[in-house]
Amino acid sequence: MPDARRTDAVLLLVALVWGSSYLSAQTATAVLPVLVVLFARYALSALACLGLVAAGRGRSGRGSGRWTRDEIRVGVPLGVTQAAVLLVETYGVAHTSAANAGLIISLTIVLTPLLDRTGHRGGLPLSFYAAAGVCLLAVGLLMSGNGFHAPRLGDLLMLVAALVRAVHVALVGRLTAGRAIRPLRLTTVQTLVGSALFVGPAAGDLPTLAHVGAAGWAQLLYLALFCSVFAFLAQTWAVQRTSASRASLLLGTEPVWAVLIGIGIAGERLTVLTGLGAALMVAGTYWGQAIERAHRAHRDPLKSPDNPQHPEKDEEDPACPSRTPPTTPLTTTTTTTTPPTTTPTAV
């Protein structure tokens, strides 16, 4: 397989895995308390990340295993905000459909540029706000279900999760700018912080893990090892080998996969209203992403992530363990500058 096609296939696989995470989280929370699911996911991810760090240290030499002050100072607050994202997301997906969760969380794509540009010179064009309006209309249709009624709790929680995730992504860009931070070390710190935050609240229900069957453990392992650790490593590898625009296009298919998996595997149904909402959400997020990217490239071509001379082209992109989205679709963290315009995230 040619390198370009291999890279595209990896990015699509990451989007597919992230899109499936909503159904996996929904299935896991059906048999376990939400806080137990969160602790188990974080703890398993942390163990896997520590194993990878130890393996890398063994290959590169003892000195390479030392943690820098920046990795810890940045990783701790980002671990707290990431835990907040997952907390709201997981409670939200437990009270709505997997398809709705994946679509609503994609609002992060248009919310993040608004927050990331606070205090920056030169506002976004009016067309970007029109795209955001399309997304808000889509949310209203998705919440309508079989007819207009009071919003469901799960949909409202996913709306809050999209806002919290956008705050997290903007914070990632500000805290990592200009610092030499290794993505695996940063992710490991975040998973350790999340494990520490959830072990106390989940302690009383931890014995329930002993009664979870093979299917329940399979969901937890899938969330931790595939939706977190694998997706992080695969995304980092692939984003270094393609343009930000191409990566964002492929990773931005996450909500589409969430809908297809929710309908095909979970048997969820889309009414006419929710189907229209799904179409508007995908169209609005892609439109908003394209406008933001074009506006940034026009204002300063050298700062466009698609410019070969842009510093992000040669640096790793450490996704947070919960697929924290990019400054536009669905790539989360950059190590030495603001996140590339590429999302959710996801549970």
XYZ file of C-alpha atoms in Angstrom:
347
model
C 0.000 0.000 0.000
C 1.417 3.444 -0.917
C 2.446 5.614 2.036
C -0.297 8.204 1.426
C -3.028 5.568 1.365
C -1.590 3.878 4.438
C -1.645 7.174 6.319
C -5.228 7.876 5.215
C -6.262 4.383 6.314
C -4.735 4.902 9.769
C -6.508 8.248 10.219
C -9.825 6.741 9.145
C -9.253 3.889 11.594
C -8.667 6.405 14.397
C -11.896 8.221 13.475
C -13.748 4.893 13.411
C -12.392 3.900 16.823
C -13.306 7.280 18.286
C -16.770 7.108 16.742
C -17.321 3.695 18.305
C -16.260 4.910 21.758
C -19.684 6.410 22.459
C -21.450 3.082 22.090
C -18.730 1.349 24.128
C -19.071 3.895 26.925
C -22.847 3.567 26.810
C -22.599 -0.224 27.041
C -20.100 -0.066 29.908
C -22.195 2.388 31.939
C -25.194 0.095 31.552
C -23.497 -2.501 33.792
C -21.196 -0.322 35.912
C -21.486 3.050 37.673
C -20.155 5.928 35.588
C -17.376 6.766 38.072
C -16.160 3.162 38.072
C -16.041 3.157 34.277
C -14.037 6.377 34.310
C -11.573 5.134 36.903
C -11.089 1.805 35.136
C -10.542 3.517 31.799
C -8.012 5.930 33.237
C -6.186 3.304 35.290
C -5.864 0.874 32.387
C -4.690 3.686 30.095
C -2.151 4.825 32.692
C -0.741 1.312 33.053
C -0.402 1.003 29.277
C 1.257 4.429 28.976
C 3.689 3.650 31.813
C 4.571 0.404 30.056
C 5.280 2.279 26.823
C 7.381 4.848 28.674
C 9.385 2.069 30.346
C 9.859 0.284 27.018
C 11.043 3.488 25.364
C 13.398 4.182 28.223
C 14.927 0.736 27.863
C 15.609 1.281 24.167
C 16.880 4.855 24.440
C 18.874 4.716 27.653
C 18.274 5.511 31.276
C 18.465 9.297 30.947
C 15.572 9.416 28.494
C 13.133 8.330 31.200
C 13.443 11.490 33.280
C 10.360 13.677 33.461
C 10.785 17.394 32.835
C 9.196 20.083 34.966
C 7.170 21.321 31.995
C 5.711 17.870 31.366
C 4.481 17.694 34.951
C 3.428 21.326 35.327
C 1.442 21.209 32.096
C 0.206 17.643 32.455
C -1.419 18.137 35.873
C -3.848 20.970 34.969
C -4.559 19.400 31.587
C -5.261 16.125 33.365
C -7.844 17.908 35.506
C -9.600 19.541 32.562
C -9.481 16.306 30.566
C -11.071 14.454 33.486
C -13.838 17.068 33.537
C -14.453 16.480 29.828
C -14.717 12.719 30.246
C -16.905 13.036 33.338
C -19.545 15.121 31.568
C -19.261 13.113 28.325
C -19.689 9.749 30.024
C -22.701 10.878 32.050
C -24.123 12.390 28.870
C -23.727 9.313 26.689
C -25.361 7.254 29.449
C -28.548 9.301 28.937
C -28.731 9.750 25.167
C -28.093 7.759 22.016
C -24.556 7.034 20.835
C -25.375 8.728 17.509
C -26.561 11.937 19.187
C -23.543 11.968 21.495
C -21.096 11.721 18.609
C -22.838 14.452 16.641
C -23.350 16.957 19.455
C -19.781 16.658 20.735
C -18.553 17.675 17.282
C -19.672 21.199 18.181
C -16.190 21.413 19.687
C -14.923 21.960 16.146
C -16.598 25.371 15.886
C -16.430 26.306 19.574
C -12.660 25.869 19.902
C -11.622 28.580 17.380
C -13.922 31.047 19.144
C -12.200 30.413 22.482
C -8.713 30.044 21.033
C -8.896 33.459 19.364
C -9.936 35.339 22.479
C -7.594 38.282 22.820
C -6.104 37.785 19.335
C -6.126 40.475 16.703
C -8.490 40.008 13.796
C -11.861 38.364 14.378
C -13.301 35.480 12.437
C -15.414 36.282 9.369
C -19.208 36.460 9.672
C -19.527 33.284 7.597
C -17.898 31.353 10.463
C -20.659 32.472 12.821
C -23.200 31.430 10.195
C -21.638 27.943 10.237
C -21.845 27.948 14.043
C -25.517 28.889 13.749
C -26.111 25.915 11.457
C -24.537 23.667 14.098
C -26.749 25.114 16.843
C -29.817 24.515 14.688
C -28.606 20.954 14.188
C -28.340 20.471 17.956
C -31.934 21.616 18.358
C -33.099 19.093 15.761
C -31.058 16.294 17.325
C -32.571 17.037 20.724
C -36.080 16.966 19.273
C -36.115 13.180 18.856
C -39.576 12.203 17.643
C -40.880 15.755 17.998
C -40.126 19.051 19.663
C -40.094 18.703 23.444
C -38.012 19.635 26.441
C -34.329 18.791 25.816
C -33.198 15.449 27.184
C -30.666 15.345 29.992
C -28.106 13.400 27.967
C -28.234 15.832 25.052
C -27.775 18.813 27.375
C -24.822 17.104 29.053
C -23.193 16.445 25.678
C -23.696 20.121 24.829
C -21.900 21.066 28.056
C -19.210 18.477 27.263
C -18.574 20.105 23.882
C -18.036 23.474 25.581
C -15.780 22.014 28.288
C -13.756 20.147 25.667
C -13.321 23.335 23.635
C -11.987 25.058 26.760
C -9.620 22.127 27.311
C -8.303 22.212 23.744
C -7.722 25.977 23.867
C -5.912 25.510 27.186
C -3.741 22.783 25.668
C -2.530 25.203 23.027
C -1.706 27.923 25.524
C 0.087 25.708 28.039
C 2.164 23.712 25.548
C 3.210 26.652 23.331
C 6.977 27.106 23.289
C 7.685 24.128 25.559
C 9.554 20.958 24.631
C 7.047 18.383 25.865
C 7.090 14.731 24.817
C 3.547 13.654 23.901
C 3.711 10.222 25.527
C 4.971 11.724 28.799
C 2.245 14.375 28.737
C -0.453 11.792 28.096
C 0.919 9.568 30.879
C 0.739 12.428 33.376
C -2.848 13.151 32.335
C -3.916 9.534 32.768
C -2.275 9.354 36.188
C -4.037 12.555 37.258
C -7.373 11.198 36.027
C -6.831 7.923 37.878
C -6.078 9.833 41.092
C -9.144 12.044 40.697
C -11.597 9.193 40.168
C -10.250 6.539 42.557
C -11.762 8.264 45.612
C -15.299 8.881 44.272
C -15.377 5.407 42.699
C -13.883 3.553 45.691
C -17.223 2.546 47.194
C -18.362 0.874 43.966
C -15.054 -0.683 42.907
C -16.133 -4.142 44.157
C -18.639 -4.190 41.291
C -15.700 -4.733 38.932
C -15.339 -8.240 40.375
C -18.801 -9.120 39.095
C -18.372 -7.754 35.581
C -18.353 -10.429 32.925
C -16.042 -10.827 29.981
C -18.172 -8.515 27.834
C -17.916 -5.695 30.391
C -14.147 -6.026 30.692
C -13.869 -6.119 26.912
C -15.627 -2.736 26.728
C -13.347 -1.250 29.403
C -10.216 -2.551 27.703
C -11.430 -1.298 24.352
C -12.049 2.187 25.764
C -8.654 2.302 27.456
C -6.346 0.555 25.010
C -7.939 1.313 21.656
C -9.936 4.530 22.086
C -7.190 6.061 24.209
C -3.687 4.616 23.857
C -3.875 3.183 20.335
C -5.699 6.214 18.930
C -3.089 8.523 20.480
C -0.158 6.638 19.002
C -1.770 6.107 15.601
C -2.853 9.742 15.346
C 0.612 10.993 16.273
C 2.202 8.739 13.631
C -0.264 9.679 10.887
C -0.509 13.433 11.451
C 3.265 13.713 11.023
C 2.930 12.204 7.544
C 0.159 14.294 6.022
C -1.205 17.838 5.909
C -3.390 19.309 8.641
C -6.256 19.752 6.170
C -6.170 16.150 5.031
C -5.902 14.892 8.610
C -8.798 17.068 9.741
C -10.958 15.859 6.866
C -10.392 12.218 7.757
C -10.533 12.604 11.538
C -13.602 14.792 11.115
C -15.571 11.731 9.985
C -15.829 10.669 13.651
C -19.489 11.776 14.068
C -20.403 9.964 10.856
C -18.958 6.734 12.238
C -20.754 7.352 15.545
C -24.072 7.545 13.701
C -23.394 4.498 11.515
C -22.304 2.389 14.498
C -25.236 3.551 16.610
C -27.687 2.589 13.870
C -25.948 -0.535 12.575
C -24.891 -2.147 15.856
C -27.069 -0.645 18.595
C -30.214 -0.541 16.468
C -30.759 3.181 17.073
C -33.154 4.969 14.759
C -32.986 8.418 13.211
C -36.287 10.192 12.628
C -36.698 12.743 9.858
C -35.878 15.578 12.281
C -32.829 13.899 13.787
C -31.651 12.818 10.339
C -31.854 16.428 9.178
C -30.014 17.484 12.333
C -27.254 14.953 11.653
C -26.803 16.233 8.102
C -26.713 19.862 9.250
C -24.227 19.078 12.038
C -21.761 17.405 9.676
C -22.187 20.160 7.067
C -21.887 22.960 9.618
C -18.758 21.611 11.272
C -16.984 21.028 7.960
C -18.017 24.466 6.733
C -16.817 26.149 9.907
C -13.514 24.296 9.836
C -12.860 25.279 6.220
C -13.641 28.947 6.914
C -11.374 29.084 9.975
C -8.486 27.410 8.175
C -8.787 29.667 5.128
C -9.014 32.768 7.330
C -5.875 31.838 9.260
C -3.936 31.031 6.079
C -4.984 34.332 4.481
C -4.055 36.381 7.559
C -0.615 34.800 7.884
C 0.325 32.168 5.245
C 3.464 31.128 7.151
C 1.325 30.146 10.163
C -0.945 27.881 8.173
C -0.493 24.230 9.292
C -0.507 23.231 5.622
C 2.558 25.348 4.873
C 5.645 23.103 4.584
C 7.645 25.645 6.634
C 5.163 25.658 9.516
C 6.803 24.303 12.704
C 3.930 21.928 13.345
C 4.829 19.927 10.235
C 7.801 18.354 11.969
C 6.452 18.007 15.493
C 4.385 15.396 17.182
C 0.729 15.891 17.933
C -0.038 14.275 21.286
C -3.718 13.453 21.423
C -5.157 13.267 24.884
C -6.176 9.800 25.972
C -9.852 10.549 25.409
C -9.394 11.716 21.888
C -9.469 15.298 22.814
C -10.326 17.167 19.615
C -8.058 19.606 17.708
C -8.465 23.289 17.383
C -10.836 22.361 14.651
C -11.719 18.739 13.961
C -10.624 16.090 16.297
C -6.877 16.277 16.835
C -6.045 17.354 20.268
C -2.709 18.504 21.446
C 0.456 19.935 20.002
C 3.715 19.897 21.838
C 5.277 23.240 21.117
C 2.622 25.460 19.571
C -1.090 25.897 19.336
C -3.128 22.902 18.180
C -3.467 22.420 14.424
C -6.747 23.237 12.788
C -7.898 19.750 12.460
C -11.844 18.325 17.552
C -14.322 15.764 20.229
C -12.606 13.856 21.286
C -15.175 11.778 22.177
C -15.817 9.841 25.263
